[in-house]
Backbone as JSON, one array per atom type, in Angstrom:
{
  "sequence": "MTAPDSVPLHALTEDNLASASPDLLRAMIKTFADALMSAEADAVCGAEYGQVSDSAALRSRLL",
  "N": [[23.87, -19.92, 31.16], [23.54, -21.98, 28.43], [21.07, -22.95, 26.15], [20.56, -26.18, 24.76], [20.82, -27.1, 21.27], [17.7, -27.26, 19.84], [16.62, -28.02, 17.46], [17.87, -29.95, 14.93], [19.37, -28.37, 12.56], [20.75, -28.93, 10.15], [19.87, -31.55, 9.47], [17.12, -31.11, 9.26], [17.0, -29.24, 7.15], [18.16, -30.75, 5.1], [16.29, -32.86, 4.82], [13.99, -31.42, 4.04], [14.85, -30.26, 1.61], [15.35, -32.55, 0.11], [12.8, -33.54, -0.3], [11.62, -31.52, -1.7], [10.2, -29.79, -4.51], [11.46, -29.76, -7.91], [11.12, -27.23, -9.03], [11.12, -25.48, -6.85], [13.73, -25.83, -5.89], [15.14, -24.91, -8.13], [14.33, -22.22, -8.14], [15.44, -21.39, -5.72], [18.2, -21.69, -6.22], [18.46, -19.88, -8.35], [17.84, -17.45, -7.07], [19.96, -17.31, -5.22], [22.17, -17.25, -7.0], [21.64, -14.87, -8.4], [21.87, -12.98, -6.31], [24.55, -13.33, -5.62], [25.89, -12.64, -8.03], [25.05, -9.98, -8.23], [26.23, -8.82, -5.98], [28.9, -9.16, -6.67], [29.05, -7.58, -8.99], [28.48, -5.07, -7.86], [30.79, -4.76, -6.32], [32.79, -4.69, -8.29], [32.06, -2.43, -9.75], [32.14, -0.48, -7.84], [30.0, 0.71, -6.61], [26.67, 0.49, -5.28], [23.65, -1.06, -6.62], [21.85, 1.13, -8.67], [23.2, 3.35, -7.77], [25.72, 5.85, -8.29], [29.12, 5.57, -8.8], [31.98, 7.32, -7.45], [34.09, 7.52, -9.29], [32.78, 7.07, -11.73], [31.08, 9.28, -11.83], [32.94, 11.35, -11.94], [34.19, 10.73, -14.37], [32.08, 11.14, -16.17], [31.78, 13.87, -15.96], [34.09, 14.76, -17.13], [33.84, 14.21, -19.8]],
  "CA": [[23.63, -21.26, 30.72], [23.07, -22.01, 27.05], [20.15, -24.05, 25.83], [21.05, -27.03, 23.66], [20.09, -26.96, 20.01], [16.47, -28.04, 19.9], [16.31, -28.5, 16.12], [19.08, -30.19, 14.13], [19.13, -27.59, 11.34], [21.27, -29.63, 8.97], [18.97, -32.66, 9.14], [15.84, -30.54, 8.85], [17.19, -28.66, 5.82], [18.4, -31.84, 4.14], [15.02, -33.56, 4.59], [13.1, -30.55, 3.27], [15.34, -30.12, 0.24], [15.2, -33.83, -0.58], [11.4, -33.73, -0.68], [11.14, -30.33, -2.39], [10.01, -29.92, -5.96], [12.56, -29.18, -8.7], [10.87, -25.8, -9.24], [11.57, -24.78, -5.65], [15.2, -25.85, -5.89], [15.56, -24.02, -9.21], [14.11, -20.85, -7.69], [16.42, -21.09, -4.67], [19.5, -21.52, -6.86], [18.41, -18.63, -9.11], [17.92, -16.34, -6.11], [21.32, -17.28, -4.7], [23.07, -16.83, -8.07], [21.39, -13.45, -8.65], [22.44, -12.2, -5.21], [26.0, -13.44, -5.72], [26.33, -11.83, -9.17], [24.8, -8.58, -7.92], [27.27, -8.4, -5.04], [30.16, -9.07, -7.41], [28.95, -6.41, -9.86], [28.62, -3.9, -6.99], [32.19, -4.64, -5.93], [33.58, -4.31, -9.47], [31.7, -1.06, -10.14], [32.41, 0.44, -6.75], [28.76, 1.34, -6.15], [25.54, -0.43, -5.24], [22.68, -0.93, -7.69], [21.14, 2.4, -8.69], [24.06, 4.41, -7.28], [26.82, 6.21, -9.18], [30.38, 5.62, -8.07], [32.69, 8.59, -7.6], [34.88, 7.51, -10.52], [31.85, 7.21, -12.85], [30.61, 10.66, -11.83], [34.05, 12.16, -12.42], [34.39, 10.41, -15.78], [31.01, 11.76, -16.95], [32.02, 15.32, -15.98], [35.23, 15.05, -17.98], [33.49, 13.98, -21.21]],
  "C": [[23.01, -21.22, 29.33], [22.16, -23.2, 26.83], [20.73, -24.88, 24.71], [20.22, -26.79, 22.4], [18.85, -27.85, 20.04], [16.1, -28.62, 18.54], [17.63, -28.73, 15.38], [18.88, -29.56, 12.74], [19.58, -28.33, 10.09], [20.32, -30.74, 8.53], [17.63, -32.14, 8.63], [15.94, -29.98, 7.43], [17.35, -29.76, 4.79], [17.1, -32.58, 3.82], [14.08, -32.71, 3.74], [13.56, -30.4, 1.83], [15.18, -31.42, -0.54], [13.77, -34.05, -1.04], [10.83, -32.54, -1.45], [11.01, -30.58, -3.89], [11.21, -29.32, -6.7], [12.37, -27.68, -8.94], [11.34, -24.98, -8.05], [13.09, -24.72, -5.61], [15.75, -24.91, -6.96], [15.43, -22.56, -8.79], [15.12, -20.45, -6.62], [17.81, -20.85, -5.27], [19.55, -20.22, -7.65], [18.55, -17.43, -8.19], [19.33, -16.2, -5.57], [22.29, -16.77, -5.76], [22.88, -15.34, -8.37], [22.01, -12.57, -7.56], [23.96, -12.19, -5.28], [26.53, -12.58, -6.86], [26.13, -10.34, -8.91], [25.87, -8.03, -6.98], [28.61, -8.24, -5.75], [30.17, -7.85, -8.33], [29.09, -5.12, -9.04], [30.07, -3.68, -6.61], [33.05, -4.18, -7.1], [33.33, -2.85, -9.83], [32.0, -0.03, -9.06], [31.18, 1.18, -6.25], [27.66, 0.29, -6.15], [24.6, -0.14, -6.41], [21.94, 0.4, -7.57], [21.96, 3.58, -8.21], [25.16, 4.67, -8.31], [28.09, 6.29, -8.35], [31.06, 6.96, -8.33], [33.47, 8.63, -8.9], [33.98, 7.66, -11.75], [31.35, 8.64, -12.95], [31.7, 11.58, -12.36], [34.26, 11.96, -13.9], [33.32, 11.09, -16.62], [31.18, 13.29, -17.0], [33.16, 15.7, -16.93], [34.91, 14.9, -19.47], [32.84, 15.16, -21.81]]
}
């Protein structure tokens, strides 16, 4: 048996964001944009932040 949703998350989030300060919203958008760009950069480079991809390691050995 599943318990019904006790908190309407959408309504709660909407109310909190509507009453939030612009600084909070700006910080939330910045955090989201940074995470999105970091994930995209990781995908393009083929390695996570601070790691060396196999192709980059091979390229540096050939130079």
